[in-house]
Amino acid sequence: MAEAERIIGTPDVDDEAAAPAEQPKGPRKIAMLFAVALVAYVLDLGSKMLVVAKLEHHEPIEIIGDLLKFEAVRNPGAAFGMGEAFTIIFTFIAATVIVVIVRLARKLYSTPWAVALGLLLGGALGNLTDRIFRSPGVFEGAVVDFIAPAHFAVFNLADSAIVCGGILIVLLSFKGLDPDGTVHKD
């Protein structure tokens, strides 16, 4: 009987057990992605509000001698202050990253990917908030940076979240782990 079912296309129990699973197992990690993003965003926003209120127009605060200071800087450009004339483009890039991450969230079953994408999302939202709501105007606002290591660019917590998320994505990619939780050996 099983042979007749195979011939006419009706699967038997053995065929179902041998077939690889098509769908990733476990719950989606959308809530984790948004929780990580929210924490990164709130920490960034809170730190920038504190810096603007207490540090802007004041002397830098030395944290570790000359090696690390907190110094309020308004950055209209990208990393290292480059691209000051392209603020609108950086705004568009941040908005695009946010849309891509939100769309990818439906296929997210991997906890490490949820953390990585959450860091990227929170950081992008943090800097996008500055670009939209800070002077000199909508979509042209300067980002508030304040962490000033010696001989390096001044940055903020959103930048840190973006860099950490990006590094984690590279590591996950090298390990062959996909956002849907599958592992491939390429």
PDB file of C-alpha atoms in Angstrom:
ATOM      1  CA  MET A   1       0.000   0.000   0.000  1.00  0.00           C
ATOM      2  CA  ALA A   2       2.818   2.424   0.824  1.00  0.00           C
ATOM      3  CA  GLU A   3       4.354   1.716  -2.593  1.00  0.00           C
ATOM      4  CA  ALA A   4       1.072   2.587  -4.335  1.00  0.00           C
ATOM      5  CA  GLU A   5       0.822   5.863  -2.349  1.00  0.00           C
ATOM      6  CA  ARG A   6       4.349   6.808  -3.422  1.00  0.00           C
ATOM      7  CA  ILE A   7       3.582   6.185  -7.057  1.00  0.00           C
ATOM      8  CA  ILE A   8       0.465   8.362  -7.081  1.00  0.00           C
ATOM      9  CA  GLY A   9       2.149  11.111  -5.074  1.00  0.00           C
ATOM     10  CA  THR A  10       0.691  10.699  -1.600  1.00  0.00           C
ATOM     11  CA  PRO A  11       3.515  10.878   0.911  1.00  0.00           C
ATOM     12  CA  ASP A  12       3.819   8.199   3.525  1.00  0.00           C
ATOM     13  CA  VAL A  13       5.188   8.616   7.037  1.00  0.00           C
ATOM     14  CA  ASP A  14       8.781   7.737   6.104  1.00  0.00           C
ATOM     15  CA  ASP A  15       8.924  10.433   3.403  1.00  0.00           C
ATOM     16  CA  GLU A  16       7.731  13.130   5.838  1.00  0.00           C
ATOM     17  CA  ALA A  17      10.323  12.166   8.451  1.00  0.00           C
ATOM     18  CA  ALA A  18      13.146  12.229   5.900  1.00  0.00           C
ATOM     19  CA  ALA A  19      12.226  15.626   4.399  1.00  0.00           C
ATOM     20  CA  PRO A  20      14.205  18.549   5.793  1.00  0.00           C
ATOM     21  CA  ALA A  21      12.235  21.185   7.667  1.00  0.00           C
ATOM     22  CA  GLU A  22      11.388  24.126   5.407  1.00  0.00           C
ATOM     23  CA  GLN A  23      10.414  26.563   8.153  1.00  0.00           C
ATOM     24  CA  PRO A  24      12.813  27.802  10.859  1.00  0.00           C
ATOM     25  CA  LYS A  25      12.013  26.435  14.282  1.00  0.00           C
ATOM     26  CA  GLY A  26      11.050  28.464  17.293  1.00  0.00           C
ATOM     27  CA  PRO A  27       9.387  31.828  17.748  1.00  0.00           C
ATOM     28  CA  ARG A  28      10.342  34.915  15.825  1.00  0.00           C
ATOM     29  CA  LYS A  29      12.650  37.309  17.634  1.00  0.00           C
ATOM     30  CA  ILE A  30      10.821  40.512  16.724  1.00  0.00           C
ATOM     31  CA  ALA A  31      10.171  41.500  20.351  1.00  0.00           C
ATOM     32  CA  MET A  32      13.841  41.028  21.208  1.00  0.00           C
ATOM     33  CA  LEU A  33      14.924  43.154  18.230  1.00  0.00           C
ATOM     34  CA  PHE A  34      12.627  45.997  19.271  1.00  0.00           C
ATOM     35  CA  ALA A  35      13.572  45.686  22.969  1.00  0.00           C
ATOM     36  CA  VAL A  36      17.300  45.992  22.158  1.00  0.00           C
ATOM     37  CA  ALA A  37      16.544  48.889  19.795  1.00  0.00           C
ATOM     38  CA  LEU A  38      14.482  50.653  22.459  1.00  0.00           C
ATOM     39  CA  VAL A  39      17.217  50.301  25.095  1.00  0.00           C
ATOM     40  CA  ALA A  40      19.891  51.583  22.679  1.00  0.00           C
ATOM     41  CA  TYR A  41      17.660  54.470  21.590  1.00  0.00           C
ATOM     42  CA  VAL A  42      16.672  55.527  25.117  1.00  0.00           C
ATOM     43  CA  LEU A  43      20.281  55.402  26.365  1.00  0.00           C
ATOM     44  CA  ASP A  44      21.431  57.460  23.388  1.00  0.00           C
ATOM     45  CA  LEU A  45      18.619  60.000  23.646  1.00  0.00           C
ATOM     46  CA  GLY A  46      19.018  60.349  27.422  1.00  0.00           C
ATOM     47  CA  SER A  47      22.788  60.789  27.203  1.00  0.00           C
ATOM     48  CA  LYS A  48      22.431  63.447  24.490  1.00  0.00           C
ATOM     49  CA  MET A  49      19.820  65.337  26.501  1.00  0.00           C
ATOM     50  CA  LEU A  50      22.150  65.295  29.500  1.00  0.00           C
ATOM     51  CA  VAL A  51      25.107  66.445  27.415  1.00  0.00           C
ATOM     52  CA  VAL A  52      23.149  69.323  25.868  1.00  0.00           C
ATOM     53  CA  ALA A  53      21.801  70.404  29.273  1.00  0.00           C
ATOM     54  CA  LYS A  54      24.963  70.044  31.355  1.00  0.00           C
ATOM     55  CA  LEU A  55      28.021  69.947  29.088  1.00  0.00           C
ATOM     56  CA  GLU A  56      27.353  72.056  26.015  1.00  0.00           C
ATOM     57  CA  HIS A  57      29.121  75.456  26.230  1.00  0.00           C
ATOM     58  CA  HIS A  58      31.217  74.193  29.156  1.00  0.00           C
ATOM     59  CA  GLU A  59      34.730  72.830  29.487  1.00  0.00           C
ATOM     60  CA  PRO A  60      35.194  69.134  28.655  1.00  0.00           C
ATOM     61  CA  ILE A  61      35.121  66.670  31.540  1.00  0.00           C
ATOM     62  CA  GLU A  62      38.240  64.516  31.815  1.00  0.00           C
ATOM     63  CA  ILE A  63      37.304  60.908  32.491  1.00  0.00           C
ATOM     64  CA  ILE A  64      40.729  59.263  32.141  1.00  0.00           C
ATOM     65  CA  GLY A  65      43.205  62.145  31.989  1.00  0.00           C
ATOM     66  CA  ASP A  66      43.836  63.164  28.400  1.00  0.00           C
ATOM     67  CA  LEU A  67      42.923  59.672  27.135  1.00  0.00           C
ATOM     68  CA  LEU A  68      39.155  60.065  27.423  1.00  0.00           C
ATOM     69  CA  LYS A  69      36.972  63.148  27.825  1.00  0.00           C
ATOM     70  CA  PHE A  70      33.318  64.027  27.585  1.00  0.00           C
ATOM     71  CA  GLU A  71      33.096  67.002  25.245  1.00  0.00           C
ATOM     72  CA  ALA A  72      29.927  68.295  23.583  1.00  0.00           C
ATOM     73  CA  VAL A  73      30.323  68.532  19.812  1.00  0.00           C
ATOM     74  CA  ARG A  74      27.672  69.103  17.140  1.00  0.00           C
ATOM     75  CA  ASN A  75      28.492  66.992  14.090  1.00  0.00           C
ATOM     76  CA  PRO A  76      26.604  67.779  10.860  1.00  0.00           C
ATOM     77  CA  GLY A  77      28.611  65.171   8.934  1.00  0.00           C
ATOM     78  CA  ALA A  78      29.323  61.486   9.286  1.00  0.00           C
ATOM     79  CA  ALA A  79      32.172  59.718  11.089  1.00  0.00           C
ATOM     80  CA  PHE A  80      35.197  61.907  11.726  1.00  0.00           C
ATOM     81  CA  GLY A  81      33.126  64.946  10.736  1.00  0.00           C
ATOM     82  CA  MET A  82      33.359  64.100   7.041  1.00  0.00           C
ATOM     83  CA  GLY A  83      30.598  64.972   4.598  1.00  0.00           C
ATOM     84  CA  GLU A  84      29.141  68.009   6.341  1.00  0.00           C
ATOM     85  CA  ALA A  85      27.470  69.069   3.092  1.00  0.00           C
ATOM     86  CA  PHE A  86      25.635  65.726   2.831  1.00  0.00           C
ATOM     87  CA  THR A  87      23.489  65.801   5.966  1.00  0.00           C
ATOM     88  CA  ILE A  88      20.294  65.121   3.997  1.00  0.00           C
ATOM     89  CA  ILE A  89      21.918  62.062   2.401  1.00  0.00           C
ATOM     90  CA  PHE A  90      22.899  60.693   5.845  1.00  0.00           C
ATOM     91  CA  THR A  91      19.295  61.240   6.956  1.00  0.00           C
ATOM     92  CA  PHE A  92      18.039  59.281   3.951  1.00  0.00           C
ATOM     93  CA  ILE A  93      20.556  56.465   4.598  1.00  0.00           C
ATOM     94  CA  ALA A  94      19.489  56.190   8.253  1.00  0.00           C
ATOM     95  CA  ALA A  95      15.816  56.098   7.264  1.00  0.00           C
ATOM     96  CA  THR A  96      16.549  53.409   4.660  1.00  0.00           C
ATOM     97  CA  VAL A  97      18.420  51.279   7.209  1.00  0.00           C
ATOM     98  CA  ILE A  98      15.462  51.527   9.569  1.00  0.00           C
ATOM     99  CA  VAL A  99      12.998  50.427   6.875  1.00  0.00           C
ATOM    100  CA  VAL A 100      15.200  47.490   5.824  1.00  0.00           C
ATOM    101  CA  ILE A 101      15.568  46.277   9.429  1.00  0.00           C
ATOM    102  CA  VAL A 102      11.836  46.537  10.102  1.00  0.00           C
ATOM    103  CA  ARG A 103      11.083  44.565   6.914  1.00  0.00           C
ATOM    104  CA  LEU A 104      13.685  41.937   7.808  1.00  0.00           C
ATOM    105  CA  ALA A 105      12.146  41.516  11.273  1.00  0.00           C
ATOM    106  CA  ARG A 106       9.368  39.258   9.905  1.00  0.00           C
ATOM    107  CA  LYS A 107      11.974  36.650   8.948  1.00  0.00           C
ATOM    108  CA  LEU A 108      13.982  36.918  12.178  1.00  0.00           C
ATOM    109  CA  TYR A 109      14.353  33.721  14.217  1.00  0.00           C
ATOM    110  CA  SER A 110      17.946  34.142  15.451  1.00  0.00           C
ATOM    111  CA  THR A 111      18.666  35.704  18.859  1.00  0.00           C
ATOM    112  CA  PRO A 112      22.160  36.958  17.909  1.00  0.00           C
ATOM    113  CA  TRP A 113      20.752  38.556  14.755  1.00  0.00           C
ATOM    114  CA  ALA A 114      17.956  40.147  16.811  1.00  0.00           C
ATOM    115  CA  VAL A 115      20.554  41.737  19.090  1.00  0.00           C
ATOM    116  CA  ALA A 116      22.719  42.901  16.169  1.00  0.00           C
ATOM    117  CA  LEU A 117      19.813  44.362  14.212  1.00  0.00           C
ATOM    118  CA  GLY A 118      18.365  45.880  17.393  1.00  0.00           C
ATOM    119  CA  LEU A 119      21.639  47.706  18.005  1.00  0.00           C
ATOM    120  CA  LEU A 120      21.669  48.973  14.419  1.00  0.00           C
ATOM    121  CA  LEU A 121      18.030  50.036  14.617  1.00  0.00           C
ATOM    122  CA  GLY A 122      18.434  51.832  17.955  1.00  0.00           C
ATOM    123  CA  GLY A 123      21.587  53.610  16.794  1.00  0.00           C
ATOM    124  CA  ALA A 124      20.083  54.636  13.473  1.00  0.00           C
ATOM    125  CA  LEU A 125      16.962  55.955  15.249  1.00  0.00           C
ATOM    126  CA  GLY A 126      19.121  57.894  17.715  1.00  0.00           C
ATOM    127  CA  ASN A 127      21.112  59.686  15.046  1.00  0.00           C
ATOM    128  CA  LEU A 128      18.034  60.133  12.828  1.00  0.00           C
ATOM    129  CA  THR A 129      16.256  61.855  15.717  1.00  0.00           C
ATOM    130  CA  ASP A 130      19.113  64.368  15.866  1.00  0.00           C
ATOM    131  CA  ARG A 131      19.041  64.864  12.088  1.00  0.00           C
ATOM    132  CA  ILE A 132      15.306  65.606  12.174  1.00  0.00           C
ATOM    133  CA  PHE A 133      14.877  67.626  15.376  1.00  0.00           C
ATOM    134  CA  ARG A 134      18.144  69.450  16.066  1.00  0.00           C
ATOM    135  CA  SER A 135      19.305  72.713  14.537  1.00  0.00           C
ATOM    136  CA  PRO A 136      19.930  73.977  11.923  1.00  0.00           C
ATOM    137  CA  GLY A 137      16.690  72.401  10.678  1.00  0.00           C
ATOM    138  CA  VAL A 138      14.609  69.387   9.749  1.00  0.00           C
ATOM    139  CA  PHE A 139      16.682  66.698   7.967  1.00  0.00           C
ATOM    140  CA  GLU A 140      19.788  68.879   8.361  1.00  0.00           C
ATOM    141  CA  GLY A 141      20.300  68.664  12.108  1.00  0.00           C
ATOM    142  CA  ALA A 142      23.710  68.114  13.626  1.00  0.00           C
ATOM    143  CA  VAL A 143      24.238  64.977  15.708  1.00  0.00           C
ATOM    144  CA  VAL A 144      25.315  65.471  19.328  1.00  0.00           C
ATOM    145  CA  ASP A 145      28.630  63.689  19.933  1.00  0.00           C
ATOM    146  CA  PHE A 146      30.397  63.683  23.283  1.00  0.00           C
ATOM    147  CA  ILE A 147      32.668  60.675  23.856  1.00  0.00           C
ATOM    148  CA  ALA A 148      36.118  61.988  22.971  1.00  0.00           C
ATOM    149  CA  PRO A 149      38.996  59.498  23.135  1.00  0.00           C
ATOM    150  CA  ALA A 150      42.464  60.923  22.517  1.00  0.00           C
ATOM    151  CA  HIS A 151      43.532  60.912  18.860  1.00  0.00           C
ATOM    152  CA  PHE A 152      40.161  59.642  17.645  1.00  0.00           C
ATOM    153  CA  ALA A 153      36.814  61.009  16.461  1.00  0.00           C
ATOM    154  CA  VAL A 154      34.215  62.213  18.942  1.00  0.00           C
ATOM    155  CA  PHE A 155      31.176  59.902  18.922  1.00  0.00           C
ATOM    156  CA  ASN A 156      27.989  59.053  20.843  1.00  0.00           C
ATOM    157  CA  LEU A 157      26.134  55.984  22.114  1.00  0.00           C
ATOM    158  CA  ALA A 158      24.164  55.637  18.857  1.00  0.00           C
ATOM    159  CA  ASP A 159      27.444  55.416  16.944  1.00  0.00           C
ATOM    160  CA  SER A 160      28.667  52.786  19.410  1.00  0.00           C
ATOM    161  CA  ALA A 161      25.478  50.744  18.969  1.00  0.00           C
ATOM    162  CA  ILE A 162      25.808  50.914  15.168  1.00  0.00           C
ATOM    163  CA  VAL A 163      29.450  49.815  15.239  1.00  0.00           C
ATOM    164  CA  CYS A 164      28.793  46.976  17.715  1.00  0.00           C
ATOM    165  CA  GLY A 165      25.778  45.802  15.688  1.00  0.00           C
ATOM    166  CA  GLY A 166      27.816  45.924  12.483  1.00  0.00           C
ATOM    167  CA  ILE A 167      30.682  43.937  13.994  1.00  0.00           C
ATOM    168  CA  LEU A 168      28.231  41.345  15.301  1.00  0.00           C
ATOM    169  CA  ILE A 169      26.644  41.029  11.846  1.00  0.00           C
ATOM    170  CA  VAL A 170      30.047  40.434  10.256  1.00  0.00           C
ATOM    171  CA  LEU A 171      30.866  37.759  12.850  1.00  0.00           C
ATOM    172  CA  LEU A 172      27.492  36.052  12.392  1.00  0.00           C
ATOM    173  CA  SER A 173      27.963  36.093   8.624  1.00  0.00           C
ATOM    174  CA  PHE A 174      31.416  34.516   8.923  1.00  0.00           C
ATOM    175  CA  LYS A 175      29.925  31.806  11.154  1.00  0.00           C
ATOM    176  CA  GLY A 176      27.264  31.124   8.516  1.00  0.00           C
ATOM    177  CA  LEU A 177      24.294  32.027  10.716  1.00  0.00           C
ATOM    178  CA  ASP A 178      21.402  33.604   8.827  1.00  0.00           C
ATOM    179  CA  PRO A 179      18.731  35.885  10.340  1.00  0.00           C
ATOM    180  CA  ASP A 180      16.160  33.123   9.900  1.00  0.00           C
ATOM    181  CA  GLY A 181      18.196  30.911  12.246  1.00  0.00           C
ATOM    182  CA  THR A 182      19.584  28.555   9.599  1.00  0.00           C
ATOM    183  CA  VAL A 183      23.274  27.818   9.367  1.00  0.00           C
ATOM    184  CA  HIS A 184      24.999  27.382   6.045  1.00  0.00           C
ATOM    185  CA  LYS A 185      28.501  26.141   5.276  1.00  0.00           C
ATOM    186  CA  ASP A 186      29.645  28.172   2.269  1.00  0.00           C
TER     187      ASP A 186
END
